[in-house]
């Protein structure tokens, strides 16, 4: 079985964070339309879990800067999601966390690519 590489986890993390960020930005607009849609924070939790898995794999081999950025970002995302699940309180930390995760994964991908060429 082929071993998955760090760039794969970066791509997975960027994709998950970008989809989550688009979901978080666009979904409130869709709830205005009479489509019967309602927000479910467990969908956000699924995206965050994928991101957490990618971060867990990446932080073992990344720089302190990248690891710190990813850990702080996923913490912001998780705090936001859990506050919505347990306290029905939405906060904007999820947006900053999503942007930080995208930036961290892209930075790690760039650093990994430079170090292996």
PDB file of N, CA and C in Angstrom, residues 8-116:
ATOM      1  N   UNK A   8      -0.148  15.496   0.157  1.00  0.00           N
ATOM      2  CA  UNK A   8      -1.524  14.999   0.101  1.00  0.00           C
ATOM      3  C   UNK A   8      -2.337  15.556   1.265  1.00  0.00           C
ATOM      4  N   UNK A   9      -1.770  15.539   2.466  1.00  0.00           N
ATOM      5  CA  UNK A   9      -2.487  16.051   3.640  1.00  0.00           C
ATOM      6  C   UNK A   9      -2.673  17.554   3.561  1.00  0.00           C
ATOM      7  N   UNK A  10      -1.716  18.272   2.964  1.00  0.00           N
ATOM      8  CA  UNK A  10      -1.889  19.704   2.764  1.00  0.00           C
ATOM      9  C   UNK A  10      -3.041  19.973   1.805  1.00  0.00           C
ATOM     10  N   UNK A  11      -3.091  19.233   0.722  1.00  0.00           N
ATOM     11  CA  UNK A  11      -4.179  19.402  -0.244  1.00  0.00           C
ATOM     12  C   UNK A  11      -5.515  19.041   0.404  1.00  0.00           C
ATOM     13  N   UNK A  12      -5.544  17.967   1.180  1.00  0.00           N
ATOM     14  CA  UNK A  12      -6.758  17.585   1.905  1.00  0.00           C
ATOM     15  C   UNK A  12      -7.170  18.689   2.878  1.00  0.00           C
ATOM     16  N   UNK A  13      -6.204  19.225   3.613  1.00  0.00           N
ATOM     17  CA  UNK A  13      -6.491  20.279   4.581  1.00  0.00           C
ATOM     18  C   UNK A  13      -6.971  21.561   3.923  1.00  0.00           C
ATOM     19  N   UNK A  14      -6.311  21.987   2.855  1.00  0.00           N
ATOM     20  CA  UNK A  14      -6.723  23.193   2.136  1.00  0.00           C
ATOM     21  C   UNK A  14      -8.123  23.005   1.568  1.00  0.00           C
ATOM     22  N   UNK A  15      -8.374  21.861   0.971  1.00  0.00           N
ATOM     23  CA  UNK A  15      -9.694  21.593   0.391  1.00  0.00           C
ATOM     24  C   UNK A  15     -10.777  21.617   1.450  1.00  0.00           C
ATOM     25  N   UNK A  16     -10.540  20.928   2.546  1.00  0.00           N
ATOM     26  CA  UNK A  16     -11.515  20.879   3.626  1.00  0.00           C
ATOM     27  C   UNK A  16     -11.773  22.265   4.207  1.00  0.00           C
ATOM     28  N   UNK A  17     -10.700  23.018   4.474  1.00  0.00           N
ATOM     29  CA  UNK A  17     -10.852  24.356   5.046  1.00  0.00           C
ATOM     30  C   UNK A  17     -11.536  25.306   4.062  1.00  0.00           C
ATOM     31  N   UNK A  18     -11.190  25.211   2.779  1.00  0.00           N
ATOM     32  CA  UNK A  18     -11.801  26.087   1.783  1.00  0.00           C
ATOM     33  C   UNK A  18     -13.290  25.777   1.617  1.00  0.00           C
ATOM     34  N   UNK A  19     -13.636  24.504   1.549  1.00  0.00           N
ATOM     35  CA  UNK A  19     -15.052  24.128   1.436  1.00  0.00           C
ATOM     36  C   UNK A  19     -15.811  24.585   2.674  1.00  0.00           C
ATOM     37  N   UNK A  20     -15.216  24.402   3.839  1.00  0.00           N
ATOM     38  CA  UNK A  20     -15.849  24.830   5.084  1.00  0.00           C
ATOM     39  C   UNK A  20     -16.034  26.341   5.103  1.00  0.00           C
ATOM     40  N   UNK A  21     -15.014  27.089   4.673  1.00  0.00           N
ATOM     41  CA  UNK A  21     -15.100  28.539   4.668  1.00  0.00           C
ATOM     42  C   UNK A  21     -16.179  29.018   3.698  1.00  0.00           C
ATOM     43  N   UNK A  22     -16.228  28.440   2.508  1.00  0.00           N
ATOM     44  CA  UNK A  22     -17.273  28.796   1.545  1.00  0.00           C
ATOM     45  C   UNK A  22     -18.650  28.451   2.124  1.00  0.00           C
ATOM     46  N   UNK A  23     -18.763  27.285   2.746  1.00  0.00           N
ATOM     47  CA  UNK A  23     -20.016  26.870   3.385  1.00  0.00           C
ATOM     48  C   UNK A  23     -20.443  27.896   4.437  1.00  0.00           C
ATOM     49  N   UNK A  24     -19.489  28.330   5.261  1.00  0.00           N
ATOM     50  CA  UNK A  24     -19.802  29.271   6.342  1.00  0.00           C
ATOM     51  C   UNK A  24     -20.154  30.662   5.821  1.00  0.00           C
ATOM     52  N   UNK A  25     -19.583  31.051   4.697  1.00  0.00           N
ATOM     53  CA  UNK A  25     -19.866  32.363   4.135  1.00  0.00           C
ATOM     54  C   UNK A  25     -21.146  32.391   3.309  1.00  0.00           C
ATOM     55  N   UNK A  26     -21.417  31.324   2.568  1.00  0.00           N
ATOM     56  CA  UNK A  26     -22.559  31.304   1.652  1.00  0.00           C
ATOM     57  C   UNK A  26     -23.839  30.800   2.326  1.00  0.00           C
ATOM     58  N   UNK A  27     -23.715  29.869   3.248  1.00  0.00           N
ATOM     59  CA  UNK A  27     -24.903  29.252   3.819  1.00  0.00           C
ATOM     60  C   UNK A  27     -25.856  30.261   4.469  1.00  0.00           C
ATOM     61  N   UNK A  28     -25.353  31.254   5.212  1.00  0.00           N
ATOM     62  CA  UNK A  28     -26.298  32.226   5.778  1.00  0.00           C
ATOM     63  C   UNK A  28     -27.124  32.938   4.708  1.00  0.00           C
ATOM     64  N   UNK A  29     -26.542  33.147   3.532  1.00  0.00           N
ATOM     65  CA  UNK A  29     -27.307  33.766   2.449  1.00  0.00           C
ATOM     66  C   UNK A  29     -28.393  32.831   1.925  1.00  0.00           C
ATOM     67  N   UNK A  30     -28.095  31.529   1.903  1.00  0.00           N
ATOM     68  CA  UNK A  30     -29.085  30.562   1.418  1.00  0.00           C
ATOM     69  C   UNK A  30     -30.264  30.418   2.377  1.00  0.00           C
ATOM     70  N   UNK A  31     -30.039  30.671   3.659  1.00  0.00           N
ATOM     71  CA  UNK A  31     -31.140  30.534   4.625  1.00  0.00           C
ATOM     72  C   UNK A  31     -32.161  31.655   4.475  1.00  0.00           C
ATOM     73  N   UNK A  32     -31.792  32.732   3.801  1.00  0.00           N
ATOM     74  CA  UNK A  32     -32.738  33.819   3.544  1.00  0.00           C
ATOM     75  C   UNK A  32     -33.791  33.379   2.535  1.00  0.00           C
ATOM     76  N   UNK A  33     -33.382  32.548   1.583  1.00  0.00           N
ATOM     77  CA  UNK A  33     -34.302  32.047   0.563  1.00  0.00           C
ATOM     78  C   UNK A  33     -35.254  31.025   1.188  1.00  0.00           C
ATOM     79  N   UNK A  34     -36.489  30.996   0.732  1.00  0.00           N
ATOM     80  CA  UNK A  34     -37.463  30.046   1.306  1.00  0.00           C
ATOM     81  C   UNK A  34     -37.269  28.617   0.794  1.00  0.00           C
ATOM     82  N   UNK A  35     -36.125  28.020   1.109  1.00  0.00           N
ATOM     83  CA  UNK A  35     -35.823  26.661   0.665  1.00  0.00           C
ATOM     84  C   UNK A  35     -35.981  25.636   1.787  1.00  0.00           C
ATOM     85  N   UNK A  36     -36.258  26.095   2.987  1.00  0.00           N
ATOM     86  CA  UNK A  36     -36.400  25.185   4.116  1.00  0.00           C
ATOM     87  C   UNK A  36     -35.077  24.697   4.665  1.00  0.00           C
ATOM     88  N   UNK A  37     -33.993  25.413   4.387  1.00  0.00           N
ATOM     89  CA  UNK A  37     -32.672  25.026   4.873  1.00  0.00           C
ATOM     90  C   UNK A  37     -32.427  25.603   6.262  1.00  0.00           C
ATOM     91  N   UNK A  38     -31.757  24.849   7.082  1.00  0.00           N
ATOM     92  CA  UNK A  38     -31.334  25.361   8.382  1.00  0.00           C
ATOM     93  C   UNK A  38     -29.895  24.922   8.609  1.00  0.00           C
ATOM     94  N   UNK A  39     -29.183  25.707   9.404  1.00  0.00           N
ATOM     95  CA  UNK A  39     -27.772  25.418   9.642  1.00  0.00           C
ATOM     96  C   UNK A  39     -27.623  24.260  10.612  1.00  0.00           C
ATOM     97  N   UNK A  40     -26.693  23.376  10.307  1.00  0.00           N
ATOM     98  CA  UNK A  40     -26.401  22.254  11.179  1.00  0.00           C
ATOM     99  C   UNK A  40     -24.915  22.296  11.522  1.00  0.00           C
ATOM    100  N   UNK A  41     -24.575  22.632  12.777  1.00  0.00           N
ATOM    101  CA  UNK A  41     -23.155  22.748  13.133  1.00  0.00           C
ATOM    102  C   UNK A  41     -22.396  21.424  13.059  1.00  0.00           C
ATOM    103  N   UNK A  42     -23.111  20.319  12.983  1.00  0.00           N
ATOM    104  CA  UNK A  42     -22.431  19.030  12.866  1.00  0.00           C
ATOM    105  C   UNK A  42     -21.760  18.869  11.500  1.00  0.00           C
ATOM    106  N   UNK A  43     -22.269  19.587  10.485  1.00  0.00           N
ATOM    107  CA  UNK A  43     -21.598  19.605   9.182  1.00  0.00           C
ATOM    108  C   UNK A  43     -20.246  20.301   9.332  1.00  0.00           C
ATOM    109  N   UNK A  44     -20.234  21.406  10.077  1.00  0.00           N
ATOM    110  CA  UNK A  44     -18.971  22.095  10.352  1.00  0.00           C
ATOM    111  C   UNK A  44     -18.018  21.175  11.113  1.00  0.00           C
ATOM    112  N   UNK A  45     -18.557  20.392  12.013  1.00  0.00           N
ATOM    113  CA  UNK A  45     -17.736  19.472  12.805  1.00  0.00           C
ATOM    114  C   UNK A  45     -17.098  18.401  11.918  1.00  0.00           C
ATOM    115  N   UNK A  46     -17.804  17.963  10.889  1.00  0.00           N
ATOM    116  CA  UNK A  46     -17.244  16.986   9.941  1.00  0.00           C
ATOM    117  C   UNK A  46     -16.057  17.603   9.196  1.00  0.00           C
ATOM    118  N   UNK A  47     -16.237  18.841   8.685  1.00  0.00           N
ATOM    119  CA  UNK A  47     -15.134  19.530   8.004  1.00  0.00           C
ATOM    120  C   UNK A  47     -13.948  19.696   8.948  1.00  0.00           C
ATOM    121  N   UNK A  48     -14.213  20.114  10.185  1.00  0.00           N
ATOM    122  CA  UNK A  48     -13.142  20.338  11.161  1.00  0.00           C
ATOM    123  C   UNK A  48     -12.425  19.027  11.495  1.00  0.00           C
ATOM    124  N   UNK A  49     -13.156  17.932  11.545  1.00  0.00           N
ATOM    125  CA  UNK A  49     -12.543  16.637  11.842  1.00  0.00           C
ATOM    126  C   UNK A  49     -11.582  16.212  10.733  1.00  0.00           C
ATOM    127  N   UNK A  50     -11.971  16.461   9.491  1.00  0.00           N
ATOM    128  CA  UNK A  50     -11.078  16.173   8.361  1.00  0.00           C
ATOM    129  C   UNK A  50      -9.830  17.040   8.476  1.00  0.00           C
ATOM    130  N   UNK A  51     -10.030  18.319   8.769  1.00  0.00           N
ATOM    131  CA  UNK A  51      -8.897  19.226   8.942  1.00  0.00           C
ATOM    132  C   UNK A  51      -8.009  18.823  10.101  1.00  0.00           C
ATOM    133  N   UNK A  52      -8.625  18.378  11.210  1.00  0.00           N
ATOM    134  CA  UNK A  52      -7.861  17.952  12.380  1.00  0.00           C
ATOM    135  C   UNK A  52      -6.996  16.739  12.050  1.00  0.00           C
ATOM    136  N   UNK A  53      -7.547  15.812  11.288  1.00  0.00           N
ATOM    137  CA  UNK A  53      -6.796  14.636  10.856  1.00  0.00           C
ATOM    138  C   UNK A  53      -5.586  15.056  10.029  1.00  0.00           C
ATOM    139  N   UNK A  54      -5.801  15.969   9.074  1.00  0.00           N
ATOM    140  CA  UNK A  54      -4.698  16.438   8.230  1.00  0.00           C
ATOM    141  C   UNK A  54      -3.650  17.167   9.066  1.00  0.00           C
ATOM    142  N   UNK A  55      -4.100  17.987  10.009  1.00  0.00           N
ATOM    143  CA  UNK A  55      -3.172  18.722  10.870  1.00  0.00           C
ATOM    144  C   UNK A  55      -2.360  17.765  11.727  1.00  0.00           C
ATOM    145  N   UNK A  56      -3.001  16.752  12.261  1.00  0.00           N
ATOM    146  CA  UNK A  56      -2.296  15.762  13.078  1.00  0.00           C
ATOM    147  C   UNK A  56      -1.163  15.122  12.287  1.00  0.00           C
ATOM    148  N   UNK A  57      -1.421  14.787  11.033  1.00  0.00           N
ATOM    149  CA  UNK A  57      -0.399  14.169  10.190  1.00  0.00           C
ATOM    150  C   UNK A  57       0.718  15.144   9.815  1.00  0.00           C
ATOM    151  N   UNK A  58       0.363  16.402   9.590  1.00  0.00           N
ATOM    152  CA  UNK A  58       1.321  17.388   9.107  1.00  0.00           C
ATOM    153  C   UNK A  58       2.241  17.900  10.216  1.00  0.00           C
ATOM    154  N   UNK A  59       1.697  18.146  11.400  1.00  0.00           N
ATOM    155  CA  UNK A  59       2.496  18.792  12.453  1.00  0.00           C
ATOM    156  C   UNK A  59       3.682  17.953  12.906  1.00  0.00           C
ATOM    157  N   UNK A  60       3.672  16.671  12.633  1.00  0.00           N
ATOM    158  CA  UNK A  60       4.807  15.824  12.996  1.00  0.00           C
ATOM    159  C   UNK A  60       6.065  16.186  12.211  1.00  0.00           C
ATOM    160  N   UNK A  61       5.888  16.706  10.987  1.00  0.00           N
ATOM    161  CA  UNK A  61       7.022  16.942  10.099  1.00  0.00           C
ATOM    162  C   UNK A  61       7.143  18.395   9.650  1.00  0.00           C
ATOM    163  N   UNK A  62       6.406  19.297  10.253  1.00  0.00           N
ATOM    164  CA  UNK A  62       6.420  20.680   9.770  1.00  0.00           C
ATOM    165  C   UNK A  62       7.207  21.588  10.713  1.00  0.00           C
ATOM    166  N   UNK A  63       7.385  22.827  10.277  1.00  0.00           N
ATOM    167  CA  UNK A  63       8.106  23.813  11.077  1.00  0.00           C
ATOM    168  C   UNK A  63       7.246  24.259  12.253  1.00  0.00           C
ATOM    169  N   UNK A  64       7.887  24.924  13.197  1.00  0.00           N
ATOM    170  CA  UNK A  64       7.165  25.435  14.367  1.00  0.00           C
ATOM    171  C   UNK A  64       6.127  26.469  13.937  1.00  0.00           C
ATOM    172  N   UNK A  65       6.469  27.300  12.971  1.00  0.00           N
ATOM    173  CA  UNK A  65       5.539  28.310  12.475  1.00  0.00           C
ATOM    174  C   UNK A  65       4.281  27.675  11.899  1.00  0.00           C
ATOM    175  N   UNK A  66       4.458  26.710  11.021  1.00  0.00           N
ATOM    176  CA  UNK A  66       3.320  26.037  10.389  1.00  0.00           C
ATOM    177  C   UNK A  66       2.501  25.290  11.433  1.00  0.00           C
ATOM    178  N   UNK A  67       3.168  24.542  12.303  1.00  0.00           N
ATOM    179  CA  UNK A  67       2.454  23.794  13.348  1.00  0.00           C
ATOM    180  C   UNK A  67       1.649  24.728  14.241  1.00  0.00           C
ATOM    181  N   UNK A  68       2.256  25.833  14.658  1.00  0.00           N
ATOM    182  CA  UNK A  68       1.573  26.786  15.527  1.00  0.00           C
ATOM    183  C   UNK A  68       0.358  27.399  14.831  1.00  0.00           C
ATOM    184  N   UNK A  69       0.547  27.798  13.577  1.00  0.00           N
ATOM    185  CA  UNK A  69      -0.554  28.393  12.818  1.00  0.00           C
ATOM    186  C   UNK A  69      -1.709  27.415  12.664  1.00  0.00           C
ATOM    187  N   UNK A  70      -1.402  26.168  12.340  1.00  0.00           N
ATOM    188  CA  UNK A  70      -2.455  25.170  12.159  1.00  0.00           C
ATOM    189  C   UNK A  70      -3.153  24.827  13.479  1.00  0.00           C
ATOM    190  N   UNK A  71      -2.395  24.711  14.547  1.00  0.00           N
ATOM    191  CA  UNK A  71      -2.996  24.353  15.840  1.00  0.00           C
ATOM    192  C   UNK A  71      -3.879  25.488  16.365  1.00  0.00           C
ATOM    193  N   UNK A  72      -3.393  26.730  16.263  1.00  0.00           N
ATOM    194  CA  UNK A  72      -4.212  27.871  16.692  1.00  0.00           C
ATOM    195  C   UNK A  72      -5.474  27.962  15.836  1.00  0.00           C
ATOM    196  N   UNK A  73      -5.326  27.760  14.542  1.00  0.00           N
ATOM    197  CA  UNK A  73      -6.462  27.865  13.627  1.00  0.00           C
ATOM    198  C   UNK A  73      -7.519  26.796  13.902  1.00  0.00           C
ATOM    199  N   UNK A  74      -7.105  25.544  14.073  1.00  0.00           N
ATOM    200  CA  UNK A  74      -8.087  24.491  14.331  1.00  0.00           C
ATOM    201  C   UNK A  74      -8.730  24.693  15.700  1.00  0.00           C
ATOM    202  N   UNK A  75      -7.984  25.264  16.635  1.00  0.00           N
ATOM    203  CA  UNK A  75      -8.563  25.562  17.947  1.00  0.00           C
ATOM    204  C   UNK A  75      -9.665  26.609  17.814  1.00  0.00           C
ATOM    205  N   UNK A  76      -9.428  27.649  17.025  1.00  0.00           N
ATOM    206  CA  UNK A  76     -10.457  28.666  16.801  1.00  0.00           C
ATOM    207  C   UNK A  76     -11.699  28.051  16.162  1.00  0.00           C
ATOM    208  N   UNK A  77     -11.489  27.203  15.184  1.00  0.00           N
ATOM    209  CA  UNK A  77     -12.606  26.549  14.499  1.00  0.00           C
ATOM    210  C   UNK A  77     -13.391  25.667  15.480  1.00  0.00           C
ATOM    211  N   UNK A  78     -12.680  24.853  16.240  1.00  0.00           N
ATOM    212  CA  UNK A  78     -13.356  23.936  17.170  1.00  0.00           C
ATOM    213  C   UNK A  78     -14.100  24.692  18.271  1.00  0.00           C
ATOM    214  N   UNK A  79     -13.497  25.759  18.807  1.00  0.00           N
ATOM    215  CA  UNK A  79     -14.181  26.563  19.833  1.00  0.00           C
ATOM    216  C   UNK A  79     -15.466  27.141  19.260  1.00  0.00           C
ATOM    217  N   UNK A  80     -15.403  27.640  18.043  1.00  0.00           N
ATOM    218  CA  UNK A  80     -16.586  28.204  17.406  1.00  0.00           C
ATOM    219  C   UNK A  80     -17.679  27.157  17.207  1.00  0.00           C
ATOM    220  N   UNK A  81     -17.296  25.996  16.694  1.00  0.00           N
ATOM    221  CA  UNK A  81     -18.273  24.935  16.436  1.00  0.00           C
ATOM    222  C   UNK A  81     -18.876  24.420  17.743  1.00  0.00           C
ATOM    223  N   UNK A  82     -18.028  24.166  18.723  1.00  0.00           N
ATOM    224  CA  UNK A  82     -18.533  23.630  19.992  1.00  0.00           C
ATOM    225  C   UNK A  82     -19.403  24.638  20.735  1.00  0.00           C
ATOM    226  N   UNK A  83     -19.081  25.938  20.618  1.00  0.00           N
ATOM    227  CA  UNK A  83     -19.946  26.935  21.261  1.00  0.00           C
ATOM    228  C   UNK A  83     -21.309  26.976  20.588  1.00  0.00           C
ATOM    229  N   UNK A  84     -21.334  26.705  19.298  1.00  0.00           N
ATOM    230  CA  UNK A  84     -22.622  26.666  18.605  1.00  0.00           C
ATOM    231  C   UNK A  84     -23.416  25.406  18.968  1.00  0.00           C
ATOM    232  N   UNK A  85     -22.718  24.280  19.083  1.00  0.00           N
ATOM    233  CA  UNK A  85     -23.405  23.031  19.432  1.00  0.00           C
ATOM    234  C   UNK A  85     -23.935  23.078  20.862  1.00  0.00           C
ATOM    235  N   UNK A  86     -23.094  23.484  21.816  1.00  0.00           N
ATOM    236  CA  UNK A  86     -23.478  23.401  23.230  1.00  0.00           C
ATOM    237  C   UNK A  86     -24.227  24.620  23.748  1.00  0.00           C
ATOM    238  N   UNK A  87     -23.936  25.809  23.202  1.00  0.00           N
ATOM    239  CA  UNK A  87     -24.547  27.029  23.735  1.00  0.00           C
ATOM    240  C   UNK A  87     -25.435  27.749  22.729  1.00  0.00           C
ATOM    241  N   UNK A  88     -25.577  27.180  21.521  1.00  0.00           N
ATOM    242  CA  UNK A  88     -26.362  27.783  20.448  1.00  0.00           C
ATOM    243  C   UNK A  88     -25.914  29.227  20.197  1.00  0.00           C
ATOM    244  N   UNK A  89     -24.607  29.429  20.287  1.00  0.00           N
ATOM    245  CA  UNK A  89     -23.998  30.750  20.146  1.00  0.00           C
ATOM    246  C   UNK A  89     -23.031  30.733  18.965  1.00  0.00           C
ATOM    247  N   UNK A  90     -23.331  31.501  17.930  1.00  0.00           N
ATOM    248  CA  UNK A  90     -22.435  31.574  16.773  1.00  0.00           C
ATOM    249  C   UNK A  90     -21.441  32.704  16.997  1.00  0.00           C
ATOM    250  N   UNK A  91     -20.170  32.436  16.708  1.00  0.00           N
ATOM    251  CA  UNK A  91     -19.172  33.509  16.745  1.00  0.00           C
ATOM    252  C   UNK A  91     -18.318  33.439  15.491  1.00  0.00           C
ATOM    253  N   UNK A  92     -17.587  34.503  15.260  1.00  0.00           N
ATOM    254  CA  UNK A  92     -16.837  34.633  14.013  1.00  0.00           C
ATOM    255  C   UNK A  92     -15.446  34.005  14.046  1.00  0.00           C
ATOM    256  N   UNK A  93     -15.108  33.320  15.117  1.00  0.00           N
ATOM    257  CA  UNK A  93     -13.792  32.676  15.203  1.00  0.00           C
ATOM    258  C   UNK A  93     -13.592  31.659  14.081  1.00  0.00           C
ATOM    259  N   UNK A  94     -14.675  31.055  13.636  1.00  0.00           N
ATOM    260  CA  UNK A  94     -14.573  30.014  12.604  1.00  0.00           C
ATOM    261  C   UNK A  94     -13.992  30.575  11.301  1.00  0.00           C
ATOM    262  N   UNK A  95     -14.306  31.840  10.983  1.00  0.00           N
ATOM    263  CA  UNK A  95     -13.785  32.440   9.759  1.00  0.00           C
ATOM    264  C   UNK A  95     -12.275  32.637   9.850  1.00  0.00           C
ATOM    265  N   UNK A  96     -11.815  33.171  10.987  1.00  0.00           N
ATOM    266  CA  UNK A  96     -10.382  33.375  11.176  1.00  0.00           C
ATOM    267  C   UNK A  96      -9.637  32.035  11.214  1.00  0.00           C
ATOM    268  N   UNK A  97     -10.241  31.049  11.863  1.00  0.00           N
ATOM    269  CA  UNK A  97      -9.633  29.723  11.907  1.00  0.00           C
ATOM    270  C   UNK A  97      -9.542  29.087  10.528  1.00  0.00           C
ATOM    271  N   UNK A  98     -10.598  29.231   9.745  1.00  0.00           N
ATOM    272  CA  UNK A  98     -10.595  28.682   8.386  1.00  0.00           C
ATOM    273  C   UNK A  98      -9.540  29.321   7.505  1.00  0.00           C
ATOM    274  N   UNK A  99      -9.435  30.642   7.587  1.00  0.00           N
ATOM    275  CA  UNK A  99      -8.412  31.346   6.815  1.00  0.00           C
ATOM    276  C   UNK A  99      -7.018  30.939   7.284  1.00  0.00           C
ATOM    277  N   UNK A 100      -6.836  30.806   8.595  1.00  0.00           N
ATOM    278  CA  UNK A 100      -5.543  30.382   9.135  1.00  0.00           C
ATOM    279  C   UNK A 100      -5.170  28.979   8.708  1.00  0.00           C
ATOM    280  N   UNK A 101      -6.160  28.085   8.666  1.00  0.00           N
ATOM    281  CA  UNK A 101      -5.875  26.713   8.221  1.00  0.00           C
ATOM    282  C   UNK A 101      -5.472  26.677   6.752  1.00  0.00           C
ATOM    283  N   UNK A 102      -6.174  27.434   5.932  1.00  0.00           N
ATOM    284  CA  UNK A 102      -5.805  27.495   4.515  1.00  0.00           C
ATOM    285  C   UNK A 102      -4.383  28.033   4.372  1.00  0.00           C
ATOM    286  N   UNK A 103      -4.089  29.128   5.080  1.00  0.00           N
ATOM    287  CA  UNK A 103      -2.751  29.728   5.008  1.00  0.00           C
ATOM    288  C   UNK A 103      -1.685  28.760   5.516  1.00  0.00           C
ATOM    289  N   UNK A 104      -1.955  28.079   6.616  1.00  0.00           N
ATOM    290  CA  UNK A 104      -0.988  27.132   7.170  1.00  0.00           C
ATOM    291  C   UNK A 104      -0.702  25.971   6.246  1.00  0.00           C
ATOM    292  N   UNK A 105      -1.751  25.417   5.650  1.00  0.00           N
ATOM    293  CA  UNK A 105      -1.548  24.294   4.724  1.00  0.00           C
ATOM    294  C   UNK A 105      -0.813  24.745   3.462  1.00  0.00           C
ATOM    295  N   UNK A 106      -1.163  25.929   2.932  1.00  0.00           N
ATOM    296  CA  UNK A 106      -0.464  26.418   1.743  1.00  0.00           C
ATOM    297  C   UNK A 106       0.998  26.725   2.042  1.00  0.00           C
ATOM    298  N   UNK A 107       1.266  27.319   3.205  1.00  0.00           N
ATOM    299  CA  UNK A 107       2.642  27.593   3.607  1.00  0.00           C
ATOM    300  C   UNK A 107       3.432  26.294   3.760  1.00  0.00           C
ATOM    301  N   UNK A 108       2.840  25.305   4.397  1.00  0.00           N
ATOM    302  CA  UNK A 108       3.507  24.020   4.570  1.00  0.00           C
ATOM    303  C   UNK A 108       3.763  23.348   3.218  1.00  0.00           C
ATOM    304  N   UNK A 109       2.782  23.418   2.336  1.00  0.00           N
ATOM    305  CA  UNK A 109       2.944  22.840   0.996  1.00  0.00           C
ATOM    306  C   UNK A 109       4.103  23.525   0.268  1.00  0.00           C
ATOM    307  N   UNK A 110       4.166  24.865   0.360  1.00  0.00           N
ATOM    308  CA  UNK A 110       5.228  25.609  -0.309  1.00  0.00           C
ATOM    309  C   UNK A 110       6.589  25.267   0.300  1.00  0.00           C
ATOM    310  N   UNK A 111       6.676  25.239   1.625  1.00  0.00           N
ATOM    311  CA  UNK A 111       7.944  24.911   2.281  1.00  0.00           C
ATOM    312  C   UNK A 111       8.380  23.482   1.968  1.00  0.00           C
ATOM    313  N   UNK A 112       7.427  22.564   1.934  1.00  0.00           N
ATOM    314  CA  UNK A 112       7.736  21.163   1.633  1.00  0.00           C
ATOM    315  C   UNK A 112       8.234  21.028   0.201  1.00  0.00           C
ATOM    316  N   UNK A 113       7.608  21.752  -0.700  1.00  0.00           N
ATOM    317  CA  UNK A 113       7.996  21.702  -2.111  1.00  0.00           C
ATOM    318  C   UNK A 113       9.395  22.283  -2.308  1.00  0.00           C
ATOM    319  N   UNK A 114       9.707  23.393  -1.628  1.00  0.00           N
ATOM    320  CA  UNK A 114      11.035  24.014  -1.732  1.00  0.00           C
ATOM    321  C   UNK A 114      12.107  23.097  -1.153  1.00  0.00           C
ATOM    322  N   UNK A 115      11.838  22.454  -0.036  1.00  0.00           N
ATOM    323  CA  UNK A 115      12.820  21.588   0.619  1.00  0.00           C
ATOM    324  C   UNK A 115      13.089  20.305  -0.144  1.00  0.00           C
ATOM    325  N   UNK A 116      12.190  19.887  -1.011  1.00  0.00           N
ATOM    326  CA  UNK A 116      12.374  18.628  -1.726  1.00  0.00           C
ATOM    327  C   UNK A 116      12.779  18.820  -3.183  1.00  0.00           C
TER     328      UNK A 116
END
